[in-house]
Short mmCIF file of C-alpha atoms in Angstrom, two decimals:
data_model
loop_
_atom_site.label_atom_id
_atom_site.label_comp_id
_atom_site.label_asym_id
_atom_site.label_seq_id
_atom_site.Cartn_x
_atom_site.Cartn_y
_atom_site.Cartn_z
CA UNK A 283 -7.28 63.51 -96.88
CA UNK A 284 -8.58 60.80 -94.93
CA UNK A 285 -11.96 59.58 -94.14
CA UNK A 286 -14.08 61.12 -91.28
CA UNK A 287 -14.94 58.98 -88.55
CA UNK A 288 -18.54 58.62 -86.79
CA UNK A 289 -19.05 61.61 -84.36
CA UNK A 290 -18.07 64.13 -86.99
CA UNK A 291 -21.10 66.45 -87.16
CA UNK A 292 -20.17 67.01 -90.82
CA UNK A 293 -21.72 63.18 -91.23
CA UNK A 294 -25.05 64.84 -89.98
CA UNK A 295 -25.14 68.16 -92.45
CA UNK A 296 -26.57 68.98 -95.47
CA UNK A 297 -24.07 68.78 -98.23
CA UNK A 298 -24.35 72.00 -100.86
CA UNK A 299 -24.76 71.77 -104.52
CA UNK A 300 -21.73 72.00 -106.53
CA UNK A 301 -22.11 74.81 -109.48
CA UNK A 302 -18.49 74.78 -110.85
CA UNK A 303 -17.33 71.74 -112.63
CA UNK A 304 -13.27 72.26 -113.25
CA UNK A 305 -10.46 70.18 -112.98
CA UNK A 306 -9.94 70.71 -108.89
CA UNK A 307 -13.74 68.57 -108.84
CA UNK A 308 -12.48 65.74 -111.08
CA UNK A 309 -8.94 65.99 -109.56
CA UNK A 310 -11.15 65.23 -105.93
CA UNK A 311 -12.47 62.36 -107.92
CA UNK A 312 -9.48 60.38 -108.32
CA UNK A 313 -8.72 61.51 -104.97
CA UNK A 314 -11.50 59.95 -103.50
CA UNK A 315 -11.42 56.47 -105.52
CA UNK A 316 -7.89 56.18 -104.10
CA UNK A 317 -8.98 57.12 -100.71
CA UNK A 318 -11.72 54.13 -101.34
CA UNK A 319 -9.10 51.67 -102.94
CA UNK A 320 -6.84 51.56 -99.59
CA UNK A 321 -9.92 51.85 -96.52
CA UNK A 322 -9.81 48.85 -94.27
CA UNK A 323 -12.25 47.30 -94.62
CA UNK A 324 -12.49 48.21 -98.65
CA UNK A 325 -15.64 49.90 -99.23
CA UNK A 326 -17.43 50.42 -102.37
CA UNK A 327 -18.83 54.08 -102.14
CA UNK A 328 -17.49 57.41 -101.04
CA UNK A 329 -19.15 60.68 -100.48
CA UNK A 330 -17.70 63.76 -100.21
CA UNK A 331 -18.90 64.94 -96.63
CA UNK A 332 -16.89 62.05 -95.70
CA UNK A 333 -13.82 63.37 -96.16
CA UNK A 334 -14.77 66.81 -94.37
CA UNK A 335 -16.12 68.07 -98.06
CA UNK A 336 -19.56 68.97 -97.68
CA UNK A 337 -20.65 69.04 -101.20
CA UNK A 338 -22.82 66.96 -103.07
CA UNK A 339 -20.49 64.64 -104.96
CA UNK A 340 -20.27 60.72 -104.73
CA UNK A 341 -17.86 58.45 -105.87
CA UNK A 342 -18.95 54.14 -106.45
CA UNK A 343 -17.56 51.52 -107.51
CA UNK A 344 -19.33 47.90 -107.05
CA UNK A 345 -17.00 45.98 -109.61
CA UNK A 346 -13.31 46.18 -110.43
CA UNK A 347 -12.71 49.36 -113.22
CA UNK A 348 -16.45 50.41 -113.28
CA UNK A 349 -16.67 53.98 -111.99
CA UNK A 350 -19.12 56.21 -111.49
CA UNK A 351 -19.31 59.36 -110.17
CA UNK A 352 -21.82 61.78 -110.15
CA UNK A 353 -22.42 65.16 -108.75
CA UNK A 354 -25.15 66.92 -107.23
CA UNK A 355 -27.11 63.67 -107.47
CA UNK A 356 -30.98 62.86 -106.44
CA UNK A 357 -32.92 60.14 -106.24
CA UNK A 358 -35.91 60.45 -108.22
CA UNK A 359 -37.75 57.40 -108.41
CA UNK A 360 -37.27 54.01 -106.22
CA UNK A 361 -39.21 50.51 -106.32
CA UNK A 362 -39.38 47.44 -104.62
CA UNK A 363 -37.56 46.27 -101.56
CA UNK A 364 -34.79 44.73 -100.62
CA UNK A 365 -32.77 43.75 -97.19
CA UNK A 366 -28.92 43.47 -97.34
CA UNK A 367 -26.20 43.60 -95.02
CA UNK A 368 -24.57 47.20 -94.88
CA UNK A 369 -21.08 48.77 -93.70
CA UNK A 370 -19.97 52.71 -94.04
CA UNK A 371 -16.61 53.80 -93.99
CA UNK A 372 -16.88 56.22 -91.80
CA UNK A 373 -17.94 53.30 -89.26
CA UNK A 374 -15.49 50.33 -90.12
CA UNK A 375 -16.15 47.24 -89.39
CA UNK A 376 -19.79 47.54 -88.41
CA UNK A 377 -22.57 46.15 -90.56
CA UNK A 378 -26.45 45.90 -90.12
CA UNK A 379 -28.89 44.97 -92.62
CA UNK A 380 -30.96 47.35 -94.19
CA UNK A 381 -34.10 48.33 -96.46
CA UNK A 382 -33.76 50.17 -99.25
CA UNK A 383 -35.34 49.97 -102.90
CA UNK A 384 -34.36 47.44 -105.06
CA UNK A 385 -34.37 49.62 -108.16
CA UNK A 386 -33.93 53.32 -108.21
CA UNK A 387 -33.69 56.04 -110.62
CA UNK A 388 -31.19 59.02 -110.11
CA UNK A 389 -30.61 62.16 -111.24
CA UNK A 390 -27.00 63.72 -111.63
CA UNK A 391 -24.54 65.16 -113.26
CA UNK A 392 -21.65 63.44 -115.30
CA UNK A 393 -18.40 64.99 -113.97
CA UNK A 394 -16.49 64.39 -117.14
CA UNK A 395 -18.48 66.02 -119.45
CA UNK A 396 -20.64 68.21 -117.09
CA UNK A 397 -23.89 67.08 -118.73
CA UNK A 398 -26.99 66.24 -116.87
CA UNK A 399 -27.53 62.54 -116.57
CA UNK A 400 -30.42 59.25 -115.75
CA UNK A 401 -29.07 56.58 -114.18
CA UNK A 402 -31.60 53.72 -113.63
CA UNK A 403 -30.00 50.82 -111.09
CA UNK A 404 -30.75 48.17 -109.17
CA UNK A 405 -28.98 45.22 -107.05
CA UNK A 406 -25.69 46.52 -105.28
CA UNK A 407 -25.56 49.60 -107.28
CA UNK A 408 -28.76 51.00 -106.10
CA UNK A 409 -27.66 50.31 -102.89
CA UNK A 410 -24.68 52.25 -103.17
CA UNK A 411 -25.77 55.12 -104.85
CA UNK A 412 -28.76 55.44 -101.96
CA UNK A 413 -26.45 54.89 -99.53
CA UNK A 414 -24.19 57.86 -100.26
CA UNK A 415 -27.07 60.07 -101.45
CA UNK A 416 -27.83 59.35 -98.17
CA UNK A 417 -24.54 60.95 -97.06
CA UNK A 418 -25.03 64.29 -98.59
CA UNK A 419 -28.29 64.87 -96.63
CA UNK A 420 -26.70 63.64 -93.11
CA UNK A 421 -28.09 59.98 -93.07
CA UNK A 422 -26.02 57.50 -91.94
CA UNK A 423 -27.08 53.52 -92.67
CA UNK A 424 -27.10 53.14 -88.91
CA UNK A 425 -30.30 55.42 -88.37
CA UNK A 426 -31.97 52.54 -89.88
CA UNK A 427 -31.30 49.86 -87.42
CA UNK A 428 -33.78 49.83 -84.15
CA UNK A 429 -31.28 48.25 -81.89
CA UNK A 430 -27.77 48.22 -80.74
CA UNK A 431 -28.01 44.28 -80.68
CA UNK A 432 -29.10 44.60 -84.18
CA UNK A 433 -25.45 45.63 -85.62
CA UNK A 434 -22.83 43.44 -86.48
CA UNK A 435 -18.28 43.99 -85.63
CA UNK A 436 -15.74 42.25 -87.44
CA UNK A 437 -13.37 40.92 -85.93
CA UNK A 438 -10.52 43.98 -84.61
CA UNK A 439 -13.24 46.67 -84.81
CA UNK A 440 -15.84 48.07 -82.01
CA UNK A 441 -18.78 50.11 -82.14
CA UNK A 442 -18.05 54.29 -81.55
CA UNK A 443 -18.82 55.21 -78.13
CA UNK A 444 -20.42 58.33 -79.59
CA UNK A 445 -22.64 55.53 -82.13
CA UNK A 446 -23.49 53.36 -78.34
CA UNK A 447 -24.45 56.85 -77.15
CA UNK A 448 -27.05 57.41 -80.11
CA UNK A 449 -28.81 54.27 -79.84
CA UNK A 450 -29.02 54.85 -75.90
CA UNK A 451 -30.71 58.10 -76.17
CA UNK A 452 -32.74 56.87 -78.99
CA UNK A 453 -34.64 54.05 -76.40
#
């Protein structure tokens, strides 16, 4: 498995629900944090549509051996706001700051024990999770950035023709 690139129309769909917990979902699991672990650039959060699995399960990890993964998760309360500097890994090496809420509430299921769960978060963990809950309804960080200009490329890395293309016919 490897991570889908921007211009994949899976980025853009709807991810399903997942109904079946077993070990082939928490064998994708360790999958995916290993998939995560060796990205260039390293990346914090996964999402399954991102590695041409379009099912609602997300994988994060803001701090060394703290893992969380939850399935079929919703975001079901958000305050504040806050602006920070975001990258994807299915865009690498392109960053742009974004809003989001500065503390969120989600909804989810615990993989291990397949019990329905209420996270509450906030700082880079809120981030994360809305950023991937993002992925599994076809919302990529970049759809909220205005402008081309407004994006930033590390060093060895360019911006997708196919991304150029959006913000083009988005003027």
């Amino acid at each position: 498995m490897e991570i889908i690139k921007y211009g994949n129309p899976i980025l853009r769909k709807k991810a399903k629900s997942i109904n079946k917990i077993d070990k082939s979902i928490r064998d994708l699991i360790v999958d995916m944090f290993d998939i995560m672990h060796n990205s260039t650039p390293k990346g914090v959060g996964l999402a399954a549509p991102q590695i041409g699995l379009p099912i609602q399960l997300i994988v994060i990890e803001t701090e060394p051996n703290k893992q969380l993964s939850l399935i079929n998760p919703e975001i079901i309360e958000s305050k504040g706001k806050d602006t920070a500097l975001e990258g994807c890994l299915s865009i690498p090496g392109v960053w742009g700051n974004v809003i989001r809420a500065k503390k969120i509430k989600v909804r989810g299921i615990n993989p291990n024990n397949s019990k329905k769960i209420i996270l509450e978060a906030e700082g880079i963990l809120a981030r994360a999770i809305q950023h991937e809950v993002d992925h599994l309804n076809g919302i990529l960080f970049t759809d909220y950035i205005e402008k081309i200009e407004d994006l930033c490329v590390d060093e060895g890395f360019v911006i997708p023709e196919k991304l150029r293309l959006y913000y083009k016919e988005r003027k």
